[in-house]
mmCIF file of C-alpha atoms in Angstrom:
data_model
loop_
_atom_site.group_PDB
_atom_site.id
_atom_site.type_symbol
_atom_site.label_atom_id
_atom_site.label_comp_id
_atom_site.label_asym_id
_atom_site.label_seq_id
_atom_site.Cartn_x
_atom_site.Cartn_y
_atom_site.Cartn_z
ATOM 1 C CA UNK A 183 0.000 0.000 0.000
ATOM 2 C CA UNK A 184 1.630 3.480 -1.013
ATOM 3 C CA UNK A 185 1.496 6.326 1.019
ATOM 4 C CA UNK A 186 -1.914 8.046 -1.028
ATOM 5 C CA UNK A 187 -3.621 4.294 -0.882
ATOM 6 C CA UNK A 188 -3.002 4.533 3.015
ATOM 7 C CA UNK A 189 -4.499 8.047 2.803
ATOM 8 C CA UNK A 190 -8.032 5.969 1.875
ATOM 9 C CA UNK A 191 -9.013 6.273 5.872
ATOM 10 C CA UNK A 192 -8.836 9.900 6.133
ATOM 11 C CA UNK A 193 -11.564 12.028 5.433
ATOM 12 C CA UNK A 194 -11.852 13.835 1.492
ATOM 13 C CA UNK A 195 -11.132 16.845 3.418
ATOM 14 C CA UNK A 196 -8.164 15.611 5.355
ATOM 15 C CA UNK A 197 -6.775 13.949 2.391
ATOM 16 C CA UNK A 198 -7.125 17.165 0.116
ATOM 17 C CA UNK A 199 -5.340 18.919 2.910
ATOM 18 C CA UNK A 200 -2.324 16.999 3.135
ATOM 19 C CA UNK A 201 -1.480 16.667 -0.839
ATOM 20 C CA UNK A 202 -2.522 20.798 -0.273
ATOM 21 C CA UNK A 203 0.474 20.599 2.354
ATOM 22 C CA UNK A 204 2.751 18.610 0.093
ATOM 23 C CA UNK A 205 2.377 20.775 -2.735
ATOM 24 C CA UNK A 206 3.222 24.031 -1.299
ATOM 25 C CA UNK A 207 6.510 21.718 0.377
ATOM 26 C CA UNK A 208 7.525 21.383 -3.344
ATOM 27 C CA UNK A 209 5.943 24.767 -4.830
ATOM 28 C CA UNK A 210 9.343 25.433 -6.943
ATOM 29 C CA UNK A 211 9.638 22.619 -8.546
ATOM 30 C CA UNK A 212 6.145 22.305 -8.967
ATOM 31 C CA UNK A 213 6.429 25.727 -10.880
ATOM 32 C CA UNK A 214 9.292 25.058 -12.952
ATOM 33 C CA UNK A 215 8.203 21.722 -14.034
ATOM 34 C CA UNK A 216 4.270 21.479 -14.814
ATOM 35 C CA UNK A 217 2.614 23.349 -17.837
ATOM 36 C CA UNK A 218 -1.286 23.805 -16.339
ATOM 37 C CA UNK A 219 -2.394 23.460 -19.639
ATOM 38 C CA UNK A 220 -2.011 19.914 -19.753
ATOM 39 C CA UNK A 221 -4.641 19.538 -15.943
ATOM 40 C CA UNK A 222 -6.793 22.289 -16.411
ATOM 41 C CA UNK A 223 -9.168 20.282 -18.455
ATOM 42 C CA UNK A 224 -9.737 17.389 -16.216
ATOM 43 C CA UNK A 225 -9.960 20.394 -13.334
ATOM 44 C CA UNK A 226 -12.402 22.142 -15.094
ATOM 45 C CA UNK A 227 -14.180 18.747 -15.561
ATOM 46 C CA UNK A 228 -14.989 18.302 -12.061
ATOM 47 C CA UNK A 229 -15.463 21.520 -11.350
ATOM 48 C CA UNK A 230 -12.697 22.993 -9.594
ATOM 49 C CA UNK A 231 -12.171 26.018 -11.636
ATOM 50 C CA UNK A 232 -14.650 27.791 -13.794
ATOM 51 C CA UNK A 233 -14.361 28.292 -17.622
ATOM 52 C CA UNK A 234 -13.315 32.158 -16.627
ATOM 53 C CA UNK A 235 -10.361 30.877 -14.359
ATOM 54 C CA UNK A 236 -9.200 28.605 -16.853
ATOM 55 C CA UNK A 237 -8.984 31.189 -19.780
ATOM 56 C CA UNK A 238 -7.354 33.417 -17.317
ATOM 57 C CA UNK A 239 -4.668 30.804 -16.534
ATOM 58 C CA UNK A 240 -4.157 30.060 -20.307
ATOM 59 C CA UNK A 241 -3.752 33.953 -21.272
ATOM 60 C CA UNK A 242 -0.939 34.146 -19.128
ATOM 61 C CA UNK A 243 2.540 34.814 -20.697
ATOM 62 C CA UNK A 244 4.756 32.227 -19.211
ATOM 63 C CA UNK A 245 4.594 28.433 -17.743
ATOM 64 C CA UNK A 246 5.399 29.499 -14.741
ATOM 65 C CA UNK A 247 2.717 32.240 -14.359
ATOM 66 C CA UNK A 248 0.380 29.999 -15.714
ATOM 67 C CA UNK A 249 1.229 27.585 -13.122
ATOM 68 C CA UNK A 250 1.777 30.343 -10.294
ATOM 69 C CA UNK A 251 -1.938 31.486 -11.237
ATOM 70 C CA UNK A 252 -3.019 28.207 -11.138
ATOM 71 C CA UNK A 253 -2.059 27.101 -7.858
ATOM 72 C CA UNK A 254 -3.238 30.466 -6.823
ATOM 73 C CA UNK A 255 -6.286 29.543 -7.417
ATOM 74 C CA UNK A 256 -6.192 25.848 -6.247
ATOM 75 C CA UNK A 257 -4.816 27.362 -2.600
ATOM 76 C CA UNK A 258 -8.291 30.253 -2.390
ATOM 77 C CA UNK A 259 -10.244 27.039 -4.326
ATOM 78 C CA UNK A 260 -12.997 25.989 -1.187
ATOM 79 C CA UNK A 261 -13.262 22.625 -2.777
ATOM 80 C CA UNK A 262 -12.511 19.901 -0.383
ATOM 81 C CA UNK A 263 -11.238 17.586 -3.759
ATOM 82 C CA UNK A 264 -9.580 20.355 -5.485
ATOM 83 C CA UNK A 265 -5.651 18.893 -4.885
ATOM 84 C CA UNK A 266 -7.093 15.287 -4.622
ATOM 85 C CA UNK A 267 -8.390 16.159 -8.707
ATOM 86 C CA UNK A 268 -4.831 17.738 -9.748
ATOM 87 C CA UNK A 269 -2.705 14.957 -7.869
ATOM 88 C CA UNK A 270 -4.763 12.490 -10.311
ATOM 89 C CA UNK A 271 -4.448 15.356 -13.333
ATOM 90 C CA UNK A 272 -1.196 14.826 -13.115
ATOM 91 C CA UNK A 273 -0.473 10.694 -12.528
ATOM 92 C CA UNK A 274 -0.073 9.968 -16.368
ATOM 93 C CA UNK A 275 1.908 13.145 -17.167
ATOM 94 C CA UNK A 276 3.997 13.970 -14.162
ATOM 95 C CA UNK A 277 4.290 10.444 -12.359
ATOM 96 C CA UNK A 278 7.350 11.817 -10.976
ATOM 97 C CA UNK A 279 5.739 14.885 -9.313
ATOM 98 C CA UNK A 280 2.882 12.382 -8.436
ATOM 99 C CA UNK A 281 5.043 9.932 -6.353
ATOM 100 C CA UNK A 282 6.866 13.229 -4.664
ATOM 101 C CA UNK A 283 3.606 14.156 -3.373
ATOM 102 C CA UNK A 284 2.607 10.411 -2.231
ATOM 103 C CA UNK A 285 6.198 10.166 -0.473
ATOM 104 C CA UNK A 286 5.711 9.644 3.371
ATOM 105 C CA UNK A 287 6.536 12.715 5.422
ATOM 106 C CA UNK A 288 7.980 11.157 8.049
ATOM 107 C CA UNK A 289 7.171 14.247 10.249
ATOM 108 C CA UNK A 290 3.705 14.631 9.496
ATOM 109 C CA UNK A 291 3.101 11.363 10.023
ATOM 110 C CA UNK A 292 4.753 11.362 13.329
ATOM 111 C CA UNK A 293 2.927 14.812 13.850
ATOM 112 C CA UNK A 294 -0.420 12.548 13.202
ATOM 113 C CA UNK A 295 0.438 9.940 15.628
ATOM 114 C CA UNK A 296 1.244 11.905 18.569
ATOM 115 C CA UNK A 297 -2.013 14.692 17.668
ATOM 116 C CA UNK A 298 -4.234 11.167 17.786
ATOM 117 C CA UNK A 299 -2.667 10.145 20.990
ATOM 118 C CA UNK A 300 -3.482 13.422 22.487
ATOM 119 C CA UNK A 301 -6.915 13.240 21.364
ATOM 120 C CA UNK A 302 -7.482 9.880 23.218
ATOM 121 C CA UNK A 303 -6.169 11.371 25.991
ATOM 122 C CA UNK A 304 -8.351 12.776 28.893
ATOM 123 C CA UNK A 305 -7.069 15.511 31.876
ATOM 124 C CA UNK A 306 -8.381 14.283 35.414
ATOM 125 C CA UNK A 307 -9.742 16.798 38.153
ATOM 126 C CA UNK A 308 -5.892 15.976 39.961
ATOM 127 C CA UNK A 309 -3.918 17.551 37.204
ATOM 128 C CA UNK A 310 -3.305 14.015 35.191
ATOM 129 C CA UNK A 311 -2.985 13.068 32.062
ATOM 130 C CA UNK A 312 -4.391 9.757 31.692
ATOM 131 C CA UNK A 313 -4.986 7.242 28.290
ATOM 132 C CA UNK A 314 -7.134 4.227 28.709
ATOM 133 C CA UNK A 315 -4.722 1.931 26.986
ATOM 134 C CA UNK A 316 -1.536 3.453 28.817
ATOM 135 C CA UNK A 317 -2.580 4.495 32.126
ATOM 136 C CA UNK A 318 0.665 6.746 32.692
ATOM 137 C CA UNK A 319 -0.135 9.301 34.697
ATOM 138 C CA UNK A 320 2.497 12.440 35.235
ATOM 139 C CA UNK A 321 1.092 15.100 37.581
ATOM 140 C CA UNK A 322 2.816 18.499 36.235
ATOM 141 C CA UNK A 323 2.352 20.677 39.114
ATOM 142 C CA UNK A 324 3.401 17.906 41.510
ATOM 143 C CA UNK A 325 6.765 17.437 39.623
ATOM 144 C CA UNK A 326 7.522 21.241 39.942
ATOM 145 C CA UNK A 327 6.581 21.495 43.656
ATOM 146 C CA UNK A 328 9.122 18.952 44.363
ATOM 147 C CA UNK A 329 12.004 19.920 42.434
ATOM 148 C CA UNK A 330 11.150 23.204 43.765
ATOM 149 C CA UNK A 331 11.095 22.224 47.105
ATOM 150 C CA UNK A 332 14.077 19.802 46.666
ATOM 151 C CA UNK A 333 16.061 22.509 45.572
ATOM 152 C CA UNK A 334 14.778 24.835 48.254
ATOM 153 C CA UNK A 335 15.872 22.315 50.599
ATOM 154 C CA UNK A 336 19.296 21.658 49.317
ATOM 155 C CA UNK A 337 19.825 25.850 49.662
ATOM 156 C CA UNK A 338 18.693 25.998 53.080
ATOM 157 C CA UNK A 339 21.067 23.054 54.373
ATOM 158 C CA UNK A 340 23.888 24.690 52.317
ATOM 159 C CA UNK A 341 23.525 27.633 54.159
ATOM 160 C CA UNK A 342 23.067 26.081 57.679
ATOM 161 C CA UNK A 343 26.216 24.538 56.959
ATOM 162 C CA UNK A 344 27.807 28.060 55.925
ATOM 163 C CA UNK A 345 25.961 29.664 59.044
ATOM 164 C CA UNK A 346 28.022 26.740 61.255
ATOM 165 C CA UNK A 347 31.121 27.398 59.613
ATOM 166 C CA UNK A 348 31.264 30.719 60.515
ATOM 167 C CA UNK A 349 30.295 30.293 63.683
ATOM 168 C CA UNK A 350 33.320 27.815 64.253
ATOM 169 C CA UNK A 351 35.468 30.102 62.237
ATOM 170 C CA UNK A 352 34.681 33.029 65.201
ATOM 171 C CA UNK A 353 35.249 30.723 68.509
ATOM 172 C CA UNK A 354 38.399 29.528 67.117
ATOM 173 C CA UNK A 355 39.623 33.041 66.326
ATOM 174 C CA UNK A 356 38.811 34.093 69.623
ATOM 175 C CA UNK A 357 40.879 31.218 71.015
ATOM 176 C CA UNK A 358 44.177 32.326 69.805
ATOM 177 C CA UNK A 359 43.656 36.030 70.511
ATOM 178 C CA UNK A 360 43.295 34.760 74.131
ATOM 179 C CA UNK A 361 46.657 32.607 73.729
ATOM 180 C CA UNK A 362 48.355 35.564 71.979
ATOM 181 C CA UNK A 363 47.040 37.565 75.129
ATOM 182 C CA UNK A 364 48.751 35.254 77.347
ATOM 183 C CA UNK A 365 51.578 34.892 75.372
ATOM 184 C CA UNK A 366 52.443 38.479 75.014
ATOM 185 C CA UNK A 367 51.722 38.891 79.328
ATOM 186 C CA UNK A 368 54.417 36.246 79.947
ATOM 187 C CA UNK A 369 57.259 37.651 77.481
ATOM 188 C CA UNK A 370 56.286 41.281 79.001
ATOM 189 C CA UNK A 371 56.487 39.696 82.901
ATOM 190 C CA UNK A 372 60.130 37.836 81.480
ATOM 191 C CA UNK A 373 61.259 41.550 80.006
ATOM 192 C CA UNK A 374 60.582 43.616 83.170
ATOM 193 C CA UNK A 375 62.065 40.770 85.454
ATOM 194 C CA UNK A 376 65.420 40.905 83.125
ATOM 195 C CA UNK A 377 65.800 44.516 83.030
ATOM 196 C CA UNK A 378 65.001 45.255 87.087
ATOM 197 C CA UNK A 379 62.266 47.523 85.785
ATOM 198 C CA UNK A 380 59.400 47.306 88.091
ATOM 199 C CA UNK A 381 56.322 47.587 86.325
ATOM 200 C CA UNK A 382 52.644 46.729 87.423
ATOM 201 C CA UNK A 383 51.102 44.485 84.972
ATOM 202 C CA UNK A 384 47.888 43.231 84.995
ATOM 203 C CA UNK A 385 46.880 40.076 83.679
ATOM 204 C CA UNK A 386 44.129 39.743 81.288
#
């Protein structure tokens, strides 16, 4: 099954849509490769553009204005076929342009998945986001509370520990002024006593 076959479950609207999307993906090529002369017929046919668009397409000067006008057109157009009709306009013609349209886009398709996942998905009263055939449930504002508070937590011991610190940092500085203290009263008492000066000291 190619990639337009597999587009057989989508709505004509959806389908229309994504050759829409594909098309404007390649518009340069697109330009500088089809002649609109050659689709307008079978377009016209099934009603896509009227007989006054398709003159006005023809009566341009170029390919590529005809094809620029065209596609104008096609992309205003309200039809829900309108790109499914060209894409088939152009199959005997342009089969190369065709199967660059039909390739698989691997990120719409993933796009697809994940939007039909989120569909089937339902948001409980708690804040989660639970699917009935994968009942994972991840509670958003939970998660943030706790990393907040974890990291709250982590700040406050950090700076308890840093508060303690400099608390032992103080007691042990005023240890060794009190040794220094003591020090210097001993090597003054030792002076005087060498010198027979007779000094009154008084110990701190």
């Amino acid at each position: 099954m190619d990639e337009f076959e597999a587009l057989g479950t989508m709505t004509e609207k959806q389908r229309n849509k994504r050759i829409r999307d594909r098309v404007v993906d390649m518009y340069r090529q697109f330009v500088s490769e089809v002649d609109p002369k050659i689709v307008l017929d079978l377009l016209f046919e099934k009603r896509v553009i009227s007989i006054h668009q398709k003159q006005e397409i023809t009566n341009k000067a170029t390919v590529m204005d005809r094809c620029r006008a065209l596609l104008d057109h096609l992309f205003c157009c309200s039809n829900d076929e309108s790109f499914i009709v060209l894409r088939e306009a152009l199959e005997d013609p342009y089969p190369w342009i065709v199967q660059r349209i039909d390739q698989c886009d691997s990120e719409n398709e993933t796009d697809d998945i994940l939007g039909a996942k989120c569909n089937q998905c339902k948001m409980t009263k708690a804040g989660y986001r639970e699917h009935p055939e994968d009942p994972v449930h991840v509670n958003l504002q939970f998660d943030v509370e706790k990393r907040s508070k974890k990291v709250h937590d982590s700040m406050k011991n950090h700076l308890e520990i840093e508060s303690e610190n400099v608390e032992q940092k103080l007691e042990d500085c005023k240890k060794d002024i009190a040794k220094i203290k003591e020090q210097l009263f001993w090597i003054i008492c030792f002076a005087v006593q060498t010198t027979n000066h007779s000094l009154f000291l008084e110990k701190p």
